[in-house]
Coordinates of C-alpha atoms in Angstrom, one line a residue:
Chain A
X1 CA 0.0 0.0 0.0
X2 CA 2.8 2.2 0.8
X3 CA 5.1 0.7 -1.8
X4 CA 6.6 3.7 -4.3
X5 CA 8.5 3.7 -7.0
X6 CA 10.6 6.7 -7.9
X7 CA 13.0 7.3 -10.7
X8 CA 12.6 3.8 -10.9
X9 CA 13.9 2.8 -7.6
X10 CA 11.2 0.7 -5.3
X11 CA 11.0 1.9 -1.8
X12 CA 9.0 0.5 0.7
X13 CA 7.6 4.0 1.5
X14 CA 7.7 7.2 0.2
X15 CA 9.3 8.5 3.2
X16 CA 14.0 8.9 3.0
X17 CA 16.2 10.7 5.0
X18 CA 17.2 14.4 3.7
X19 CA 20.7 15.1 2.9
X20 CA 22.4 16.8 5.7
X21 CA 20.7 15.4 8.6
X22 CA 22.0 12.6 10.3
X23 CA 24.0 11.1 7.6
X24 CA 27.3 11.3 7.8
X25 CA 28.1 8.4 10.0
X26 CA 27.9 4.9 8.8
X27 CA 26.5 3.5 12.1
X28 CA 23.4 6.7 12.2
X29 CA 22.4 6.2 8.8
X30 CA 21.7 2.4 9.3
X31 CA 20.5 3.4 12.7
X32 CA 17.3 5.6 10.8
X33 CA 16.9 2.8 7.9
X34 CA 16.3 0.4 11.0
X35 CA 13.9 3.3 11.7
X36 CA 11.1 2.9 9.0
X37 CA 12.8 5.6 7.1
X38 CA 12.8 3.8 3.2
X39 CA 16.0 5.0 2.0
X40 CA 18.5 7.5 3.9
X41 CA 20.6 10.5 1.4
X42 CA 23.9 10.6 2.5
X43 CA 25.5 14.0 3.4
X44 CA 26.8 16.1 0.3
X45 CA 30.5 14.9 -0.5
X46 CA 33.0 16.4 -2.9
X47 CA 36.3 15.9 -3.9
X48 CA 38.2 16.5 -0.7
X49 CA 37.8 16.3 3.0
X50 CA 36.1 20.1 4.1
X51 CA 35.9 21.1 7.7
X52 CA 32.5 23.5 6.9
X53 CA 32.1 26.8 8.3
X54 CA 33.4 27.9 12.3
X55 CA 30.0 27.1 14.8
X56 CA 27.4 28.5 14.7
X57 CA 26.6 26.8 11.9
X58 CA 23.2 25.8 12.8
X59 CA 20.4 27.8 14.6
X60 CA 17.1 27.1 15.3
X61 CA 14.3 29.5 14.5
X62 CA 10.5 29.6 14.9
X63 CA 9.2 27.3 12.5
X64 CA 12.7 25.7 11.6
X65 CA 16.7 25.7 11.2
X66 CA 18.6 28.1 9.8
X67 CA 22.2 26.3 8.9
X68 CA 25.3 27.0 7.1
X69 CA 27.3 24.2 7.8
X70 CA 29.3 24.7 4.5
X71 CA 29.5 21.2 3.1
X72 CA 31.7 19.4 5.7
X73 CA 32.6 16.0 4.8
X74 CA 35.3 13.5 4.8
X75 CA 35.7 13.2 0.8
X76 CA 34.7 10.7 -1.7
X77 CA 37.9 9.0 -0.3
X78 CA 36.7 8.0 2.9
X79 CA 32.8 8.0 2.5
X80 CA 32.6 4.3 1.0
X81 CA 33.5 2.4 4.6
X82 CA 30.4 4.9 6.0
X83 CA 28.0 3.6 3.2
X84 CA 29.1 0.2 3.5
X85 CA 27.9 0.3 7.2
X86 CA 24.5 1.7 6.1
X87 CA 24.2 -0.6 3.6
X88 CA 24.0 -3.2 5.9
X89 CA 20.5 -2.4 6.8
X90 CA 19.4 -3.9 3.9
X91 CA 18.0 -0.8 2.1
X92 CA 18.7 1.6 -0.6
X93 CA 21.3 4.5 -0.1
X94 CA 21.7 7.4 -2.1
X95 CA 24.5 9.4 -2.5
X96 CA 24.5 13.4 -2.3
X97 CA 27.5 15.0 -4.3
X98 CA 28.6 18.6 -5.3
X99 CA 31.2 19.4 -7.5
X100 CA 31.6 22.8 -10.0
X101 CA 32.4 21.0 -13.4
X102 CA 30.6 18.3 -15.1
X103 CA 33.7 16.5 -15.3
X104 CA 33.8 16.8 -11.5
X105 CA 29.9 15.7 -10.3
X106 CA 31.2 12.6 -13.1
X107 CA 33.9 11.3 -11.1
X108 CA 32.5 11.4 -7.7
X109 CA 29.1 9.9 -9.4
X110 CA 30.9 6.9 -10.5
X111 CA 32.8 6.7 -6.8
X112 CA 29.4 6.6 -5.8
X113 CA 28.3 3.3 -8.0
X114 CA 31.6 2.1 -6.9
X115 CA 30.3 2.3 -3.3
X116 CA 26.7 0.6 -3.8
X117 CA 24.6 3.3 -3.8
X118 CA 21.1 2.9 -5.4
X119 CA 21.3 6.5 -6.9
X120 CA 23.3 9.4 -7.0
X121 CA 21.4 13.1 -5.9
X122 CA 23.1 15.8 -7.2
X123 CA 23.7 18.9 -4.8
X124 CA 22.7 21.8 -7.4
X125 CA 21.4 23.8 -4.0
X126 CA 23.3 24.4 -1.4
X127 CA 22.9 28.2 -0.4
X128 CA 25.9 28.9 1.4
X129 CA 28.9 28.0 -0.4
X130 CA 30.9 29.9 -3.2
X131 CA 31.5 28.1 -6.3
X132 CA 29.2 25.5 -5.4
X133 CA 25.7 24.3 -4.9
X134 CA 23.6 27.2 -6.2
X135 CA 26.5 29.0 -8.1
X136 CA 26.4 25.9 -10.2
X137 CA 22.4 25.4 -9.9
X138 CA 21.2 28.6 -11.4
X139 CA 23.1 28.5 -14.5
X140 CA 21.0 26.0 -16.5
X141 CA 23.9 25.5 -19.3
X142 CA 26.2 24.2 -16.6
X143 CA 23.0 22.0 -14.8
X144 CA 22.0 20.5 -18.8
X145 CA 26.0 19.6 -19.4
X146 CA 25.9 18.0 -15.9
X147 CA 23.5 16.2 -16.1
X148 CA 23.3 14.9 -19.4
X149 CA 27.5 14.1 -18.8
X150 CA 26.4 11.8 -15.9
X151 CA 23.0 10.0 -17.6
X152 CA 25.4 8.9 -20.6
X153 CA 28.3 7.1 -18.0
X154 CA 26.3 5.6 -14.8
X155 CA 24.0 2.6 -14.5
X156 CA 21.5 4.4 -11.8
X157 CA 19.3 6.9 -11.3
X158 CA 20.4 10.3 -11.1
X159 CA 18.6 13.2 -8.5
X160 CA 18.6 16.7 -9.3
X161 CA 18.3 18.5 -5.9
X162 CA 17.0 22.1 -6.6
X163 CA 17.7 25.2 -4.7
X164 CA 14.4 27.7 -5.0
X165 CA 16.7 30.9 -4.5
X166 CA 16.7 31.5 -8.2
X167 CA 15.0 33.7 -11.0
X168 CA 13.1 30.3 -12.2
X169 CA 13.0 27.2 -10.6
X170 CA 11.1 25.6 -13.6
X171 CA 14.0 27.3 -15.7
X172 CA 16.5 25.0 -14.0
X173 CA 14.0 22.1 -13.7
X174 CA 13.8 22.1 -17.3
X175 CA 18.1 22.1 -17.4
X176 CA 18.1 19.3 -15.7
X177 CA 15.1 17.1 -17.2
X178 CA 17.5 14.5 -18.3
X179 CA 17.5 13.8 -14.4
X180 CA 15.2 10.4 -13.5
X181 CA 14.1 12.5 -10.7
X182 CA 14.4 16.1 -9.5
X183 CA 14.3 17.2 -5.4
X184 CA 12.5 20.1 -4.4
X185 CA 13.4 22.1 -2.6
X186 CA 17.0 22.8 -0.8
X187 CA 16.4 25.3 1.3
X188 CA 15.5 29.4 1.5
X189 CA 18.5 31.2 2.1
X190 CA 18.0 33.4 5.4
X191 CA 19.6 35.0 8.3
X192 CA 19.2 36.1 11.5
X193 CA 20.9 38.6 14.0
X194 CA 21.0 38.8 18.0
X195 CA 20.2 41.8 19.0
X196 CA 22.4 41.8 22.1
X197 CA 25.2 40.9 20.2
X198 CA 24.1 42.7 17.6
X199 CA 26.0 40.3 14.7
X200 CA 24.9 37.8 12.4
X201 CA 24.5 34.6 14.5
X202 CA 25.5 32.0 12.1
X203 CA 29.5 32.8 11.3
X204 CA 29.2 32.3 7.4
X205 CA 26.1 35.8 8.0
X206 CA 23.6 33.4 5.5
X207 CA 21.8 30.2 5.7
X208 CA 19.4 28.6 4.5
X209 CA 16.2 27.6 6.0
X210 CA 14.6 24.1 6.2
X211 CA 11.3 23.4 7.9
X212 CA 7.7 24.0 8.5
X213 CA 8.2 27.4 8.3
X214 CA 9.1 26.4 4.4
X215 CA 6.5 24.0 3.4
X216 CA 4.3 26.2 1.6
X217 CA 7.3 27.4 -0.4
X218 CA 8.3 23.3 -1.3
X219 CA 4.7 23.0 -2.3
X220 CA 4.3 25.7 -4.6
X221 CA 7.5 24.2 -6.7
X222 CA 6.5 20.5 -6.8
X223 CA 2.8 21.5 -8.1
X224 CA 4.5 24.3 -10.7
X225 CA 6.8 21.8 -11.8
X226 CA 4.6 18.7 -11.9
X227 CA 2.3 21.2 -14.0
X228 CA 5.0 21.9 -16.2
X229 CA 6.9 18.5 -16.8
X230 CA 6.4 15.0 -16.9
X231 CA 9.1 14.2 -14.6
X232 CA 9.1 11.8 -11.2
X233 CA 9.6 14.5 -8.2
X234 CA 10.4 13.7 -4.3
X235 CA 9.3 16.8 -2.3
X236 CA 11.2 17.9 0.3
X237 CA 10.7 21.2 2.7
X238 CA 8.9 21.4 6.2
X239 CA 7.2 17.5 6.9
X240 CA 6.4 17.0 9.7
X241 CA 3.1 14.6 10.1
X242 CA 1.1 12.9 7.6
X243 CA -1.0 15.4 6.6
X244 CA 2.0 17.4 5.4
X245 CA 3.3 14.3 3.5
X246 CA -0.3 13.8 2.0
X247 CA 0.0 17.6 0.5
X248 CA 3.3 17.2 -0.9
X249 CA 2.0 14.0 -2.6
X250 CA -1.2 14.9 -3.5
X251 CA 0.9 18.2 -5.3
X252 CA 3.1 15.9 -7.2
X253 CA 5.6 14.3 -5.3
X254 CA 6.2 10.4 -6.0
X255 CA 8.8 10.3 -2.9
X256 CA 9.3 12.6 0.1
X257 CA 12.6 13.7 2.4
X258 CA 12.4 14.6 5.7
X259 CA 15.4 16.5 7.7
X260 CA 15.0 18.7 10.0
X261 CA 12.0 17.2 11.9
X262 CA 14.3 15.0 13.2
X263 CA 15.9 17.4 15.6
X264 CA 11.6 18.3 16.5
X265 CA 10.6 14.8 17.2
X266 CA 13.6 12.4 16.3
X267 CA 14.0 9.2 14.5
X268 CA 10.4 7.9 15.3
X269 CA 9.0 10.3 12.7
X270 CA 9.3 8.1 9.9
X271 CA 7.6 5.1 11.6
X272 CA 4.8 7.4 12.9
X273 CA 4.5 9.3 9.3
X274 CA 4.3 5.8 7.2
X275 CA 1.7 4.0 10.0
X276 CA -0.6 7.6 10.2
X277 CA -0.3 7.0 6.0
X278 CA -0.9 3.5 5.7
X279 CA -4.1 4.6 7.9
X280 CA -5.2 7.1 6.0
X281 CA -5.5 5.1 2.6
X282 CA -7.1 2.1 4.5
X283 CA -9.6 4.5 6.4
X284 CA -10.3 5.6 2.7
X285 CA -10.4 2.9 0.8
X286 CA -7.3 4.1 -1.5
X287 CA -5.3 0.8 -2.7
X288 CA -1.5 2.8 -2.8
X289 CA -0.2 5.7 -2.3
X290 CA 0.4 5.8 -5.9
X291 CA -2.9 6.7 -6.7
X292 CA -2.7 9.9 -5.3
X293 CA 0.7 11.8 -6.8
X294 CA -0.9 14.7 -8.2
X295 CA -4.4 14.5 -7.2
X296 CA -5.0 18.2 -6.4
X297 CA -3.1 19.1 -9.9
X298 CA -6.4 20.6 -11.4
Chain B
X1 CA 20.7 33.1 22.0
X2 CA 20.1 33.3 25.4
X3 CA 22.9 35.7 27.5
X4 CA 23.3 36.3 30.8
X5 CA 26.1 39.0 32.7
X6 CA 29.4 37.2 34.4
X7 CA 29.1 37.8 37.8
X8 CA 32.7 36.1 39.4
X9 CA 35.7 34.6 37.0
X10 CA 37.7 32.4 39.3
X11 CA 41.4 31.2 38.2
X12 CA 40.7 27.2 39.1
X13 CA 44.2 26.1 37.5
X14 CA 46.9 27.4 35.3
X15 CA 44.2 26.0 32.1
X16 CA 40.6 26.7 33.2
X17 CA 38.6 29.2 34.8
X18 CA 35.1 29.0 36.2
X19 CA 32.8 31.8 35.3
X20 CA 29.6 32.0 37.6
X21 CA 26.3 33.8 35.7
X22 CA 22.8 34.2 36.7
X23 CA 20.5 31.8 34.8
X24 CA 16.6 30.8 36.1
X25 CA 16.2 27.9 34.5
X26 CA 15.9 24.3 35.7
X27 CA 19.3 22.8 34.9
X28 CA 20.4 18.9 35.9
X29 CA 23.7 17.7 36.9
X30 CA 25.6 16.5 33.6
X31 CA 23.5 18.6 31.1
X32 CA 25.3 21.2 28.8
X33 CA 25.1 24.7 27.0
X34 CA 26.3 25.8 24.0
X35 CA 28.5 28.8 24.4
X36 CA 28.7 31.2 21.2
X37 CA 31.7 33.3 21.6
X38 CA 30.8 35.5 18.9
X39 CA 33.5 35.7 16.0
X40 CA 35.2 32.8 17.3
X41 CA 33.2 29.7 17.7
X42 CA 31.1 27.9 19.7
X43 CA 31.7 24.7 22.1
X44 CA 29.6 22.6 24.1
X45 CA 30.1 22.7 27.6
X46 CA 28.8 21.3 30.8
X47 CA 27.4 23.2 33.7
X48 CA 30.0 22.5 36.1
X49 CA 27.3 24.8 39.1
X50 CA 23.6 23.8 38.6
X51 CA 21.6 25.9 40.9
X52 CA 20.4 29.7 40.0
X53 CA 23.5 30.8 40.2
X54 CA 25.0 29.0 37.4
X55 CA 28.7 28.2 36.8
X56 CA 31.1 26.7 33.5
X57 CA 34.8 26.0 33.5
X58 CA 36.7 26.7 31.0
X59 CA 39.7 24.8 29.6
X60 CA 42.2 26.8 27.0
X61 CA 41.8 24.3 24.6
X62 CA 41.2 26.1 21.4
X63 CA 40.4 29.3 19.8
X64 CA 36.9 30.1 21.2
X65 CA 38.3 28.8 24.7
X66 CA 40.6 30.6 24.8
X67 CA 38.7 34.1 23.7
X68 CA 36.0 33.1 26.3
X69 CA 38.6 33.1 28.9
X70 CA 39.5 36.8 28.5
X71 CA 36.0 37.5 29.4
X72 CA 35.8 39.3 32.6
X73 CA 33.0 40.0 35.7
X74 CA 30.6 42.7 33.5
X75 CA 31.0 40.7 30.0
X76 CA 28.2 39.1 28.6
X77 CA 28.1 35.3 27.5
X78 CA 25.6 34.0 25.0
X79 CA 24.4 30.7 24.6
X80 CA 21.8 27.9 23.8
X81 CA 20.4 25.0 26.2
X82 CA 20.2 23.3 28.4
X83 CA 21.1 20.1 26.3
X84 CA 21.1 16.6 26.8
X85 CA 20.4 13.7 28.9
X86 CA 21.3 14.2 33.1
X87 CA 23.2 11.8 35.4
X88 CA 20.4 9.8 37.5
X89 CA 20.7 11.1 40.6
X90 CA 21.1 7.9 43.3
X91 CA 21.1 7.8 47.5
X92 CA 23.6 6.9 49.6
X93 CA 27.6 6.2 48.7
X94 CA 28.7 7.6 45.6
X95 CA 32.2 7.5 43.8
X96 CA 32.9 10.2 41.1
X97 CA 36.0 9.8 38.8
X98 CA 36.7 13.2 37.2
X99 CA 39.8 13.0 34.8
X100 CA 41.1 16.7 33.7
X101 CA 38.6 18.9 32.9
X102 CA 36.0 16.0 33.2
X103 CA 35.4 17.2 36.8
X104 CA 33.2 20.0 35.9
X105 CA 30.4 17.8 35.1
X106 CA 31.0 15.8 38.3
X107 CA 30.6 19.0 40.5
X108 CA 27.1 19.6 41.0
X109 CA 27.2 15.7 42.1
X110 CA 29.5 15.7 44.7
X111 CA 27.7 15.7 48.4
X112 CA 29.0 14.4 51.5
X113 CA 28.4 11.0 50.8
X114 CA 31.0 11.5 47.7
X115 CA 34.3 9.7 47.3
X116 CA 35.7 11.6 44.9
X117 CA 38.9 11.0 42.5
X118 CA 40.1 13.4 40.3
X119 CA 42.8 12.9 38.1
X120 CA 45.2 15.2 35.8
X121 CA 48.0 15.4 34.3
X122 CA 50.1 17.2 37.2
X123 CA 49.4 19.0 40.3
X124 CA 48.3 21.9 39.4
X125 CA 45.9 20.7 37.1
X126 CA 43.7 18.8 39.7
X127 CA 40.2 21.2 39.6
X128 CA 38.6 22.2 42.7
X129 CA 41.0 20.5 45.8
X130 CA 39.9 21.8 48.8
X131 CA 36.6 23.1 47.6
X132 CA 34.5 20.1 47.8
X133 CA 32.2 18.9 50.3
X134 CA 33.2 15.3 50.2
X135 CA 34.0 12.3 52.2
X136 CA 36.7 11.9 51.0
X137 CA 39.1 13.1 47.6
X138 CA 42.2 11.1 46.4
X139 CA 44.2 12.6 43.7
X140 CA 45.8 10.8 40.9
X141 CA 48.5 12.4 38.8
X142 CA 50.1 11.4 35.6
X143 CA 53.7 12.6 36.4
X144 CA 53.2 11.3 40.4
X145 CA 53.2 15.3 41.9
X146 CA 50.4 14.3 43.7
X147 CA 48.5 11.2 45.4
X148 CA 48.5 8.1 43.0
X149 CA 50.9 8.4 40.1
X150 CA 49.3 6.7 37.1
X151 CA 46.0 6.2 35.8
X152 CA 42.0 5.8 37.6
X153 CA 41.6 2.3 36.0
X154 CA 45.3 1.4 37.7
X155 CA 44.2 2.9 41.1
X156 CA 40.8 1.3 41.1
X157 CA 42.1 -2.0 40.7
X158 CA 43.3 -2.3 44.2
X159 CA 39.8 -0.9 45.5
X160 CA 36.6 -2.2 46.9
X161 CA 33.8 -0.5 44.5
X162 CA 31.2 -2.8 46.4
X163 CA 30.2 0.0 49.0
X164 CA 29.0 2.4 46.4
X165 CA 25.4 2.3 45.2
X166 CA 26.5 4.2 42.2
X167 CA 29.8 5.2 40.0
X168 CA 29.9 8.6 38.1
X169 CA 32.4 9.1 35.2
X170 CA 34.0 11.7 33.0
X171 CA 36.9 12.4 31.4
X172 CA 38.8 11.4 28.4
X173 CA 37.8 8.5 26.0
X174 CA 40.7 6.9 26.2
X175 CA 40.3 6.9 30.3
X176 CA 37.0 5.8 29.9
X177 CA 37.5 2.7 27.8
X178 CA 40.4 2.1 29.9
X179 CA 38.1 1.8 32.6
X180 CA 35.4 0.1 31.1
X181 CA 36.2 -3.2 31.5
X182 CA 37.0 -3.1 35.1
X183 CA 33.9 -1.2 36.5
X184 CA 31.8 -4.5 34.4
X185 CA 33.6 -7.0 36.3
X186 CA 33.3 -5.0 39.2
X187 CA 29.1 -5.2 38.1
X188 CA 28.4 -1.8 39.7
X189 CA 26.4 1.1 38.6
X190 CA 27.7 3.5 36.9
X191 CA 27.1 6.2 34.3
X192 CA 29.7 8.0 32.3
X193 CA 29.4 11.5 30.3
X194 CA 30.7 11.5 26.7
X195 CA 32.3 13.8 25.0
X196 CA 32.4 14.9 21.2
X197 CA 32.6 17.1 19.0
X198 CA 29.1 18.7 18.4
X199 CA 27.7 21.2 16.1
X200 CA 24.4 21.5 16.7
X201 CA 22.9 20.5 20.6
X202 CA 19.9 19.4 18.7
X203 CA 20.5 15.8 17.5
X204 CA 20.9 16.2 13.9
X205 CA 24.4 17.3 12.8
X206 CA 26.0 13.9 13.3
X207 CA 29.1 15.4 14.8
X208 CA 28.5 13.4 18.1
X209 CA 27.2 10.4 16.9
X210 CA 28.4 7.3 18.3
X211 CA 26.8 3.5 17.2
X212 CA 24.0 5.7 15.6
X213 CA 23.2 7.3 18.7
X214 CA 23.4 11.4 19.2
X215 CA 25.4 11.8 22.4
X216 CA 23.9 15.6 22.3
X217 CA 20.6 14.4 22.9
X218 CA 20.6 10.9 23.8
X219 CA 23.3 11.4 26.1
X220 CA 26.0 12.7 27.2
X221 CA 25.2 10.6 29.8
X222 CA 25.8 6.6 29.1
X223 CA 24.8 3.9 31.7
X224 CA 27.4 1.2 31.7
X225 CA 25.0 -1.4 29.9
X226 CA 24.6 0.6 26.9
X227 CA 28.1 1.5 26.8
X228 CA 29.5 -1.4 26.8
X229 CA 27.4 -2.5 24.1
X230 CA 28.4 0.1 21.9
X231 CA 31.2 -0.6 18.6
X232 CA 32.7 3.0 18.4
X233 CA 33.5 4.0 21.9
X234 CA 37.1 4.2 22.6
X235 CA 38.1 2.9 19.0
X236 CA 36.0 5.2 16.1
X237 CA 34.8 9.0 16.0
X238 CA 34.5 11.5 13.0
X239 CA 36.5 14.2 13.0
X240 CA 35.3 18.1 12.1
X241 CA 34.6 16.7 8.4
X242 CA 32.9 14.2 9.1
X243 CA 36.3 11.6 8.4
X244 CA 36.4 8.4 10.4
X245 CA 39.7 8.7 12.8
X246 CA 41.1 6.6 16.0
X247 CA 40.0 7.9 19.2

């Protein structure tokens, strides 16, 4: 009933751990898949090992986070042995890269395969760091070369994780079409200041913001886009209960990430989420969850 | 951010410095804050003094340490909390083993019922001799300037742990895990308090992780049954980029 299938990858719900949250040890990640989540994204990892940004690098907010971690991460190097671990949970694992160059997203994609991943998700997004993410999302040459470089050379699925702090989202979307699925959304770049301080609290001065407090903003670019393009799309952006899973899905969205709920109300969410949905479509009478991607497109 | 005004800075050892604040809220023995030192860092620290008038102490250890060292009575500190899991609280005989600046967490514990060891490297080092209200305190040093030269684990061997109901721990990994082994033969009670790197307080960086478990929010505090049942503890953590290193 809660079977999906998403760029074709089966998962036995719609429900996967965001990139970013909780996923950059081996042991966590298998820890959340033992959860109910269906799938876990792994953090974002480049070419080389990167510290990220001095703390504060995350702050929380009414209605959400506000983080600029700055892509910290061990490097493709050393991710595999982390992956392996995860893998040992006995479900799919999807690996979150950035790069700047084609050539560059290529290589770490096929590290990626190398590893056992069942897809790769391409960081296109990420608000907070130069020459990456974002700087590399909005130019929809650069995303269409990327893209199409990595579709001709891997064996499965490609994401396209989108960032909506661009002129046009369905711009890029349409860049990156080649993708078997795209992600919406990263998340809103932001700030915030202390007043006693009277600074920027987070050292990098901009984050971005994930949460509830961006939900109606995820919505918005899963229905334009599922409007727009026949394309699979996993919503991401402020889930937090079923009912927030059931928009998303109901806007477009074949799969669904959730991140920073987990700091709200931990692991559990993802078993509470998929038994409140299996409910829902029992209670009625709706045979799969399928049925409903898109069913307040009008 | 919350912030609060320092009230009292008080030179503990030639490293660390407590820093006493006003701060209402409820706050449990082994529970931490996160202190922004703005345009320097933040670090995760425990409250070392748990009632209103609250209390940290500092180790120089890096660069935001350091810069919240030069604070001074009048200065505000800013930070986030309180955090994590506390140390049960238990009746009767207690034994608290406090390596380095491990014995800030210990602090608020100690009552007259309290045997207490704290360790360091040297003399100097040992935190708040002579202001406890303990039964007793033993010193261990690692160069032998004061009380038992050597390690807790070697000094514990030759004692009887059966007259405490309840062993408190923290201090380096290494110390810890050195330990380990000997407080489960021993089959006492105990609970040690962890310590990681953390970004966030809020269980969802990864930073502290350890097994799959978030020490920020699922401990700091770890009874000795789920401790010793755990794969990374004293062999595996992740350093600032997330790369797998030894302890």
């Amino acid at each position: 009933m809660l079977q999906v299938t998403v760029a074709g990858l089966k998962l036995e719900n719609p429900l996967m751990l965001a990139s970013g949250i909780l996923d950059q040890n081996g042991y966590t990640m298998k820890r959340i898949l033992e959860s109910g989540a269906a799938a876990v994204v792994t953090k974002s990892i480049g070419s080389e090992p990167r510290d990220g940004y001095l703390p504060p690098v995350i702050y929380p907010i009414e209605g959400g986070l506000l983080n600029a971690v700055g892509l910290s991460n061990p490097g493709i190097d050393n991710i595999g042995g982390e992956i392996k671990i995860a893998l040992s949970a006995g479900k799919p694992v999807i690996g979150s890269i950035f790069g700047s160059t084609p050539d560059e997203f290529l290589k770490l994609a096929i590290s990626m395969e190398e590893y056992g991943v069942s897809a790769v998700e391409l960081n296109l997004s990420c608000p907070h760091v130069q020459g990456y993410g974002t700087e590399v999302g909005s130019d929809p040459v650069l995303v269409r070369n990327i893209v199409k470089n990595l579709k001709g050379s891997l064996r499965i699925p490609v994401f396209s994780k989108l960032s909506p702090n661009v002129n046009s989202v369905l711009e890029i979307a349409r860049a990156a079409s080649d993708s078997d699925a795209l992600v919406l959304i990263n998340t809103v770049k932001g700030m915030a200041i202390d007043i006693v301080a009277k600074r920027p609290v987070l050292s990098n001065i901009y984050g971005g913001l994930s949460g509830s407090a961006i939900k109606s903003v995820g919505l918005r670019y899963v229905y334009e886009v599922k409007r727009e393009m026949d394309i699979d799309i996993i919503g991401v952006g402020g889930i937090e209960n079923y009912q927030d899973a059931l928009e998303y899905i109901m806007a477009g969205s074949k799969a669904l990430q959730i991140g920073t709920a987990l700091g709200k109300f931990g692991k559990s969410i993802f078993y509470r989420i998929s038994t409140e949905l299996a409910e829902y479509l029992s209670k009625n009478n709706i045979r799969s969850v399928m049925d409903l991607v898109g069913a307040a497109q009008i | 951010m919350i912030n609060s005004t320092i009230v009292e800075k008080i030179r503990e050892t030639p490293s660390t410095i407590t820093f006493r604040f006003y701060w209402e809220e409820k706050v449990l023995p082994g529970q931490f804050i996160m202190i922004w030192v703005p345009g320097y860092g933040e670090i995760p620290m425990s409250l070392s003094f748990t009632g209103k008038k609250k209390g940290i102490t500092v180790k120089a250890y890096g660069v935001p340490s350091r810069k919240l060292q030069e604070l001074e009575p009048g200065d505000r500190i800013f930070f986030m909390g309180p955090y994590g899991k506390p140390f049960t609280e238990s009746h009767g005989k207690r034994l608290l083993i406090g390596s380095g600046s491990g014995m800030a967490s210990l602090l608020p514990l100690v009552n007259q019922d309290s045997t207490v060891i704290v360790s360091a490297r040297n003399r100097e080092e040992l935190l708040y001799i002579g202001k406890m209200q303990a039964e007793r305190v033993v010193t261990i040093t690692d160069d032998g300037s004061s009380g038992f030269k050597g390690l807790p684990h070697e000094y514990l061997a030759s004692m009887d742990l059966s007259v405490f109901q309840r062993l408190y721990v923290c201090g380096p990994e290494v110390m810890m895990f050195k330990l380990l082994p000997l407080l489960m033969k021993a089959g006492v009670k105990a609970e040690f308090s962890l310590e990681r790197s953390m970004k966030c307080g809020i269980g969802i960086c990864d930073s502290c992780s350890i097994d799959g478990f978030q020490l920020c929010t699922e401990g700091p505090v770890v009874s000795i049954e789920k401790l010793s049942g755990l794969n990374e503890f004293g062999k595996w953590k992740l350093d600032h980029s997330g790369k797998r290193i030894e302890v």
